[in-house]
């Protein structure tokens, strides 16, 4: 009896899929079961009967026939021929003391920015633009009506150097709004039919992030990084399958279309069930560093300023650190982005490069700051980890010299914390570790305080 109940629950969890057209039972209607657990919908079965009308069945004595009105019953239908039914999911609970945004109770832009401020240092303009764009997008989704006025999507294009926080901003935003997020790299995308991922594969990732819930995925966020890598190649005689063709293929996704995507896989094949996703309410955010774009902007501004003044104004913009803020659609077109693609990304904004002061703040200020993470790790061993101000400044200085933004911080700290995290579990008497500026500058060692006497001793620094 228990086994029958288990089988019944399993059958209720999945719905049949037509072996021919790949439609689930909820769309194709009642299925007919055939041997080997294969299911076929009425439409496909009717087409099969129509194609066989007039065939001399009596002339085929070796053909096995059975009564279709009483098909055999199979309980062990393979799950690859079934699609998991939708079921209501419990809302994910937030951590204690942390407010979770509900898409049905959309917060105002200043509230969204205030929450972003808790996790993201600097980039005030970018956070303000994103907060307004996201608010308008989901307000459009929640009040979508078929009246005469149709509000267009607020897809975004983020321009900023590597390590300035483009991906982190999007991740934080999706986590606060509790919507599924798919992140993909534009360098892996190619035109359909060529080696690589086609543009529709990003929707498969979004569907997976939404636990195969189509309705939830259709309100998610897709972030396409390194978008500048699919710029149209200049003076190329061969077919640009990873540049302009990818931009062309993304147009229907950005604007809104019904797209068939595989369930539980990124590639389409006959053995994978398909489902349809409408991208009309999916928010697309593209980001890229756009190297050499600053030169394009400088050339344009120099031509405008040099009329009548010649060489005196040619070097006016050479030292402008915020030159990217003056970017225009024409600059992006000259870079290699096609007009149709740019037209579907109406919200364009820039992010600033990370300065030494900003990197120092990234280490300590956010809720999940890097130094707080290491302090929590050592607290699990009942050890108090501290960083003096000089050490924080030295780490930020080394990261700024690498010119990779905030990405360099973790690697630098990991290098200096390796020996400390290796030695601490050996000695239960260690109570406090203080990272000093001399240790970061390879001129000394961290200060270790023992539990019993409170006397400080130096941990021998490993030199290579």
PDB file of C-alpha atoms in Angstrom, residues 204-391:
ATOM      1  CA  UNK A 204      17.765  28.244 -19.918  1.00  0.00           C
ATOM      2  CA  UNK A 205      20.023  29.518 -17.117  1.00  0.00           C
ATOM      3  CA  UNK A 206      17.286  31.861 -15.932  1.00  0.00           C
ATOM      4  CA  UNK A 207      14.754  29.018 -15.938  1.00  0.00           C
ATOM      5  CA  UNK A 208      17.138  26.880 -13.889  1.00  0.00           C
ATOM      6  CA  UNK A 209      17.621  29.753 -11.419  1.00  0.00           C
ATOM      7  CA  UNK A 210      13.825  29.910 -11.071  1.00  0.00           C
ATOM      8  CA  UNK A 211      13.614  26.156 -10.309  1.00  0.00           C
ATOM      9  CA  UNK A 212      11.983  25.583 -13.718  1.00  0.00           C
ATOM     10  CA  UNK A 213       9.110  27.875 -12.747  1.00  0.00           C
ATOM     11  CA  UNK A 214       8.263  29.659 -16.009  1.00  0.00           C
ATOM     12  CA  UNK A 215       6.111  32.327 -14.382  1.00  0.00           C
ATOM     13  CA  UNK A 216       8.870  33.182 -11.930  1.00  0.00           C
ATOM     14  CA  UNK A 217      11.513  33.190 -14.671  1.00  0.00           C
ATOM     15  CA  UNK A 218       9.461  35.606 -16.759  1.00  0.00           C
ATOM     16  CA  UNK A 219       9.933  38.209 -14.012  1.00  0.00           C
ATOM     17  CA  UNK A 220      13.636  37.598 -13.504  1.00  0.00           C
ATOM     18  CA  UNK A 221      16.825  39.443 -14.410  1.00  0.00           C
ATOM     19  CA  UNK A 222      19.387  38.462 -17.048  1.00  0.00           C
ATOM     20  CA  UNK A 223      22.868  39.988 -16.785  1.00  0.00           C
ATOM     21  CA  UNK A 224      25.109  39.688 -19.846  1.00  0.00           C
ATOM     22  CA  UNK A 225      28.692  40.599 -18.961  1.00  0.00           C
ATOM     23  CA  UNK A 226      31.516  41.494 -21.352  1.00  0.00           C
ATOM     24  CA  UNK A 227      28.956  42.853 -23.804  1.00  0.00           C
ATOM     25  CA  UNK A 228      31.665  44.928 -25.472  1.00  0.00           C
ATOM     26  CA  UNK A 229      33.239  41.693 -26.746  1.00  0.00           C
ATOM     27  CA  UNK A 230      30.400  41.210 -29.252  1.00  0.00           C
ATOM     28  CA  UNK A 231      31.018  44.547 -30.933  1.00  0.00           C
ATOM     29  CA  UNK A 232      30.921  44.496 -34.713  1.00  0.00           C
ATOM     30  CA  UNK A 233      34.340  43.793 -36.165  1.00  0.00           C
ATOM     31  CA  UNK A 234      35.627  46.561 -38.374  1.00  0.00           C
ATOM     32  CA  UNK A 235      36.608  45.786 -41.979  1.00  0.00           C
ATOM     33  CA  UNK A 236      35.871  42.065 -41.592  1.00  0.00           C
ATOM     34  CA  UNK A 237      35.111  40.191 -44.807  1.00  0.00           C
ATOM     35  CA  UNK A 238      34.118  36.904 -43.115  1.00  0.00           C
ATOM     36  CA  UNK A 239      30.820  36.276 -41.316  1.00  0.00           C
ATOM     37  CA  UNK A 240      30.911  37.769 -37.821  1.00  0.00           C
ATOM     38  CA  UNK A 241      29.249  34.881 -35.934  1.00  0.00           C
ATOM     39  CA  UNK A 242      30.355  36.060 -32.470  1.00  0.00           C
ATOM     40  CA  UNK A 243      29.868  39.795 -32.962  1.00  0.00           C
ATOM     41  CA  UNK A 244      27.210  41.492 -35.030  1.00  0.00           C
ATOM     42  CA  UNK A 245      25.290  38.221 -35.516  1.00  0.00           C
ATOM     43  CA  UNK A 246      24.970  37.807 -31.746  1.00  0.00           C
ATOM     44  CA  UNK A 247      23.677  41.357 -31.419  1.00  0.00           C
ATOM     45  CA  UNK A 248      21.102  40.632 -34.115  1.00  0.00           C
ATOM     46  CA  UNK A 249      20.062  37.416 -32.365  1.00  0.00           C
ATOM     47  CA  UNK A 250      19.525  39.223 -29.060  1.00  0.00           C
ATOM     48  CA  UNK A 251      17.109  41.793 -30.464  1.00  0.00           C
ATOM     49  CA  UNK A 252      13.978  39.672 -30.055  1.00  0.00           C
ATOM     50  CA  UNK A 253      14.961  38.696 -26.501  1.00  0.00           C
ATOM     51  CA  UNK A 254      15.533  42.304 -25.441  1.00  0.00           C
ATOM     52  CA  UNK A 255      12.277  43.567 -26.915  1.00  0.00           C
ATOM     53  CA  UNK A 256      10.046  40.657 -25.907  1.00  0.00           C
ATOM     54  CA  UNK A 257       9.208  37.414 -27.668  1.00  0.00           C
ATOM     55  CA  UNK A 258       8.041  33.852 -27.061  1.00  0.00           C
ATOM     56  CA  UNK A 259      11.135  31.647 -27.019  1.00  0.00           C
ATOM     57  CA  UNK A 260      11.278  27.859 -26.727  1.00  0.00           C
ATOM     58  CA  UNK A 261      13.955  26.740 -24.288  1.00  0.00           C
ATOM     59  CA  UNK A 262      14.942  23.276 -23.020  1.00  0.00           C
ATOM     60  CA  UNK A 263      14.046  22.355 -19.469  1.00  0.00           C
ATOM     61  CA  UNK A 264      17.024  21.244 -17.389  1.00  0.00           C
ATOM     62  CA  UNK A 265      19.571  21.696 -20.188  1.00  0.00           C
ATOM     63  CA  UNK A 266      21.171  24.444 -22.259  1.00  0.00           C
ATOM     64  CA  UNK A 267      21.048  22.664 -25.616  1.00  0.00           C
ATOM     65  CA  UNK A 268      17.963  21.620 -27.538  1.00  0.00           C
ATOM     66  CA  UNK A 269      17.615  17.964 -28.468  1.00  0.00           C
ATOM     67  CA  UNK A 270      14.869  15.427 -28.969  1.00  0.00           C
ATOM     68  CA  UNK A 271      15.221  13.887 -25.504  1.00  0.00           C
ATOM     69  CA  UNK A 272      14.843  17.146 -23.549  1.00  0.00           C
ATOM     70  CA  UNK A 273      11.392  18.618 -22.867  1.00  0.00           C
ATOM     71  CA  UNK A 274      10.814  22.146 -24.136  1.00  0.00           C
ATOM     72  CA  UNK A 275       8.880  25.031 -22.649  1.00  0.00           C
ATOM     73  CA  UNK A 276       8.023  28.530 -23.834  1.00  0.00           C
ATOM     74  CA  UNK A 277       9.239  31.670 -22.070  1.00  0.00           C
ATOM     75  CA  UNK A 278       8.006  35.153 -22.887  1.00  0.00           C
ATOM     76  CA  UNK A 279      10.790  37.710 -22.442  1.00  0.00           C
ATOM     77  CA  UNK A 280       8.525  40.762 -22.397  1.00  0.00           C
ATOM     78  CA  UNK A 281       8.819  41.194 -18.624  1.00  0.00           C
ATOM     79  CA  UNK A 282      12.394  39.962 -18.189  1.00  0.00           C
ATOM     80  CA  UNK A 283      14.825  42.741 -17.278  1.00  0.00           C
ATOM     81  CA  UNK A 284      18.024  42.570 -19.327  1.00  0.00           C
ATOM     82  CA  UNK A 285      21.151  44.288 -18.014  1.00  0.00           C
ATOM     83  CA  UNK A 286      24.292  44.386 -20.152  1.00  0.00           C
ATOM     84  CA  UNK A 287      27.695  45.413 -18.860  1.00  0.00           C
ATOM     85  CA  UNK A 288      31.154  45.892 -20.269  1.00  0.00           C
ATOM     86  CA  UNK A 289      34.444  47.723 -19.842  1.00  0.00           C
ATOM     87  CA  UNK A 290      34.489  49.064 -23.425  1.00  0.00           C
ATOM     88  CA  UNK A 291      38.261  49.618 -23.698  1.00  0.00           C
ATOM     89  CA  UNK A 292      39.352  52.396 -26.047  1.00  0.00           C
ATOM     90  CA  UNK A 293      35.887  53.958 -25.815  1.00  0.00           C
ATOM     91  CA  UNK A 294      37.419  56.874 -23.930  1.00  0.00           C
ATOM     92  CA  UNK A 295      39.591  57.648 -26.957  1.00  0.00           C
ATOM     93  CA  UNK A 296      36.514  57.749 -29.175  1.00  0.00           C
ATOM     94  CA  UNK A 297      34.858  60.202 -26.776  1.00  0.00           C
ATOM     95  CA  UNK A 298      38.003  62.355 -26.579  1.00  0.00           C
ATOM     96  CA  UNK A 299      38.278  62.519 -30.356  1.00  0.00           C
ATOM     97  CA  UNK A 300      34.672  63.647 -30.645  1.00  0.00           C
ATOM     98  CA  UNK A 301      34.970  66.263 -27.910  1.00  0.00           C
ATOM     99  CA  UNK A 302      38.297  67.511 -29.263  1.00  0.00           C
ATOM    100  CA  UNK A 303      36.819  68.038 -32.719  1.00  0.00           C
ATOM    101  CA  UNK A 304      33.938  69.994 -31.219  1.00  0.00           C
ATOM    102  CA  UNK A 305      36.188  72.117 -28.992  1.00  0.00           C
ATOM    103  CA  UNK A 306      39.024  72.680 -31.444  1.00  0.00           C
ATOM    104  CA  UNK A 307      36.937  74.640 -33.954  1.00  0.00           C
ATOM    105  CA  UNK A 308      38.625  78.063 -34.041  1.00  0.00           C
ATOM    106  CA  UNK A 309      41.037  77.291 -31.209  1.00  0.00           C
ATOM    107  CA  UNK A 310      43.131  74.501 -32.763  1.00  0.00           C
ATOM    108  CA  UNK A 311      45.907  72.909 -30.720  1.00  0.00           C
ATOM    109  CA  UNK A 312      45.274  74.722 -27.426  1.00  0.00           C
ATOM    110  CA  UNK A 313      42.219  72.540 -26.711  1.00  0.00           C
ATOM    111  CA  UNK A 314      43.404  69.216 -28.105  1.00  0.00           C
ATOM    112  CA  UNK A 315      44.743  67.964 -24.770  1.00  0.00           C
ATOM    113  CA  UNK A 316      41.878  69.331 -22.702  1.00  0.00           C
ATOM    114  CA  UNK A 317      40.325  65.920 -21.983  1.00  0.00           C
ATOM    115  CA  UNK A 318      43.494  63.834 -21.564  1.00  0.00           C
ATOM    116  CA  UNK A 319      43.390  64.006 -17.756  1.00  0.00           C
ATOM    117  CA  UNK A 320      39.613  63.710 -17.394  1.00  0.00           C
ATOM    118  CA  UNK A 321      39.060  60.597 -15.248  1.00  0.00           C
ATOM    119  CA  UNK A 322      35.300  60.746 -15.786  1.00  0.00           C
ATOM    120  CA  UNK A 323      35.413  61.005 -19.563  1.00  0.00           C
ATOM    121  CA  UNK A 324      33.123  57.963 -19.936  1.00  0.00           C
ATOM    122  CA  UNK A 325      30.257  59.926 -18.379  1.00  0.00           C
ATOM    123  CA  UNK A 326      30.031  61.913 -21.633  1.00  0.00           C
ATOM    124  CA  UNK A 327      29.404  58.829 -23.781  1.00  0.00           C
ATOM    125  CA  UNK A 328      26.721  59.058 -26.462  1.00  0.00           C
ATOM    126  CA  UNK A 329      24.946  56.561 -28.683  1.00  0.00           C
ATOM    127  CA  UNK A 330      27.128  57.689 -31.585  1.00  0.00           C
ATOM    128  CA  UNK A 331      30.261  56.786 -29.605  1.00  0.00           C
ATOM    129  CA  UNK A 332      28.901  53.297 -28.940  1.00  0.00           C
ATOM    130  CA  UNK A 333      27.974  52.886 -32.606  1.00  0.00           C
ATOM    131  CA  UNK A 334      31.501  53.801 -33.614  1.00  0.00           C
ATOM    132  CA  UNK A 335      32.756  51.248 -31.080  1.00  0.00           C
ATOM    133  CA  UNK A 336      30.832  48.517 -32.916  1.00  0.00           C
ATOM    134  CA  UNK A 337      27.387  48.242 -31.312  1.00  0.00           C
ATOM    135  CA  UNK A 338      24.591  48.223 -33.895  1.00  0.00           C
ATOM    136  CA  UNK A 339      21.828  50.886 -33.627  1.00  0.00           C
ATOM    137  CA  UNK A 340      19.027  48.314 -33.241  1.00  0.00           C
ATOM    138  CA  UNK A 341      20.794  46.787 -30.242  1.00  0.00           C
ATOM    139  CA  UNK A 342      21.407  50.154 -28.562  1.00  0.00           C
ATOM    140  CA  UNK A 343      17.787  51.142 -29.175  1.00  0.00           C
ATOM    141  CA  UNK A 344      16.647  48.264 -26.966  1.00  0.00           C
ATOM    142  CA  UNK A 345      18.899  49.387 -24.089  1.00  0.00           C
ATOM    143  CA  UNK A 346      17.418  52.804 -23.276  1.00  0.00           C
ATOM    144  CA  UNK A 347      19.056  53.213 -19.850  1.00  0.00           C
ATOM    145  CA  UNK A 348      22.796  53.815 -20.295  1.00  0.00           C
ATOM    146  CA  UNK A 349      25.037  54.804 -17.378  1.00  0.00           C
ATOM    147  CA  UNK A 350      28.663  54.595 -16.302  1.00  0.00           C
ATOM    148  CA  UNK A 351      30.502  53.431 -13.197  1.00  0.00           C
ATOM    149  CA  UNK A 352      33.653  55.008 -11.800  1.00  0.00           C
ATOM    150  CA  UNK A 353      36.986  53.258 -11.494  1.00  0.00           C
ATOM    151  CA  UNK A 354      37.790  52.167  -7.942  1.00  0.00           C
ATOM    152  CA  UNK A 355      40.112  54.600  -6.178  1.00  0.00           C
ATOM    153  CA  UNK A 356      42.370  53.748  -3.250  1.00  0.00           C
ATOM    154  CA  UNK A 357      39.922  55.350  -0.804  1.00  0.00           C
ATOM    155  CA  UNK A 358      37.007  53.383  -2.249  1.00  0.00           C
ATOM    156  CA  UNK A 359      38.973  50.128  -2.008  1.00  0.00           C
ATOM    157  CA  UNK A 360      39.717  50.841   1.660  1.00  0.00           C
ATOM    158  CA  UNK A 361      36.000  51.353   2.274  1.00  0.00           C
ATOM    159  CA  UNK A 362      35.152  48.123   0.432  1.00  0.00           C
ATOM    160  CA  UNK A 363      37.309  46.268   2.955  1.00  0.00           C
ATOM    161  CA  UNK A 364      35.375  47.428   6.002  1.00  0.00           C
ATOM    162  CA  UNK A 365      32.062  49.202   5.350  1.00  0.00           C
ATOM    163  CA  UNK A 366      29.625  46.839   3.534  1.00  0.00           C
ATOM    164  CA  UNK A 367      27.541  44.374   5.521  1.00  0.00           C
ATOM    165  CA  UNK A 368      29.460  41.479   4.011  1.00  0.00           C
ATOM    166  CA  UNK A 369      32.826  43.237   3.753  1.00  0.00           C
ATOM    167  CA  UNK A 370      35.840  41.051   3.022  1.00  0.00           C
ATOM    168  CA  UNK A 371      37.524  41.719   6.374  1.00  0.00           C
ATOM    169  CA  UNK A 372      34.287  40.890   8.210  1.00  0.00           C
ATOM    170  CA  UNK A 373      34.228  37.535   6.438  1.00  0.00           C
ATOM    171  CA  UNK A 374      37.727  36.662   7.665  1.00  0.00           C
ATOM    172  CA  UNK A 375      36.865  37.877  11.156  1.00  0.00           C
ATOM    173  CA  UNK A 376      33.898  35.516  11.181  1.00  0.00           C
ATOM    174  CA  UNK A 377      36.078  32.621   9.998  1.00  0.00           C
ATOM    175  CA  UNK A 378      38.536  33.114  12.844  1.00  0.00           C
ATOM    176  CA  UNK A 379      35.730  33.711  15.335  1.00  0.00           C
ATOM    177  CA  UNK A 380      34.671  30.110  14.699  1.00  0.00           C
ATOM    178  CA  UNK A 381      38.062  29.186  16.213  1.00  0.00           C
ATOM    179  CA  UNK A 382      37.385  31.656  19.065  1.00  0.00           C
ATOM    180  CA  UNK A 383      40.095  34.011  17.817  1.00  0.00           C
ATOM    181  CA  UNK A 384      39.639  37.782  17.508  1.00  0.00           C
ATOM    182  CA  UNK A 385      41.024  39.122  14.205  1.00  0.00           C
ATOM    183  CA  UNK A 386      41.832  42.827  13.897  1.00  0.00           C
ATOM    184  CA  UNK A 387      43.318  45.015  11.146  1.00  0.00           C
ATOM    185  CA  UNK A 388      44.963  48.322  12.024  1.00  0.00           C
ATOM    186  CA  UNK A 389      44.319  51.371   9.853  1.00  0.00           C
ATOM    187  CA  UNK A 390      47.759  51.228   8.284  1.00  0.00           C
ATOM    188  CA  UNK A 391      47.220  47.629   7.175  1.00  0.00           C
TER     189      UNK A 391
END
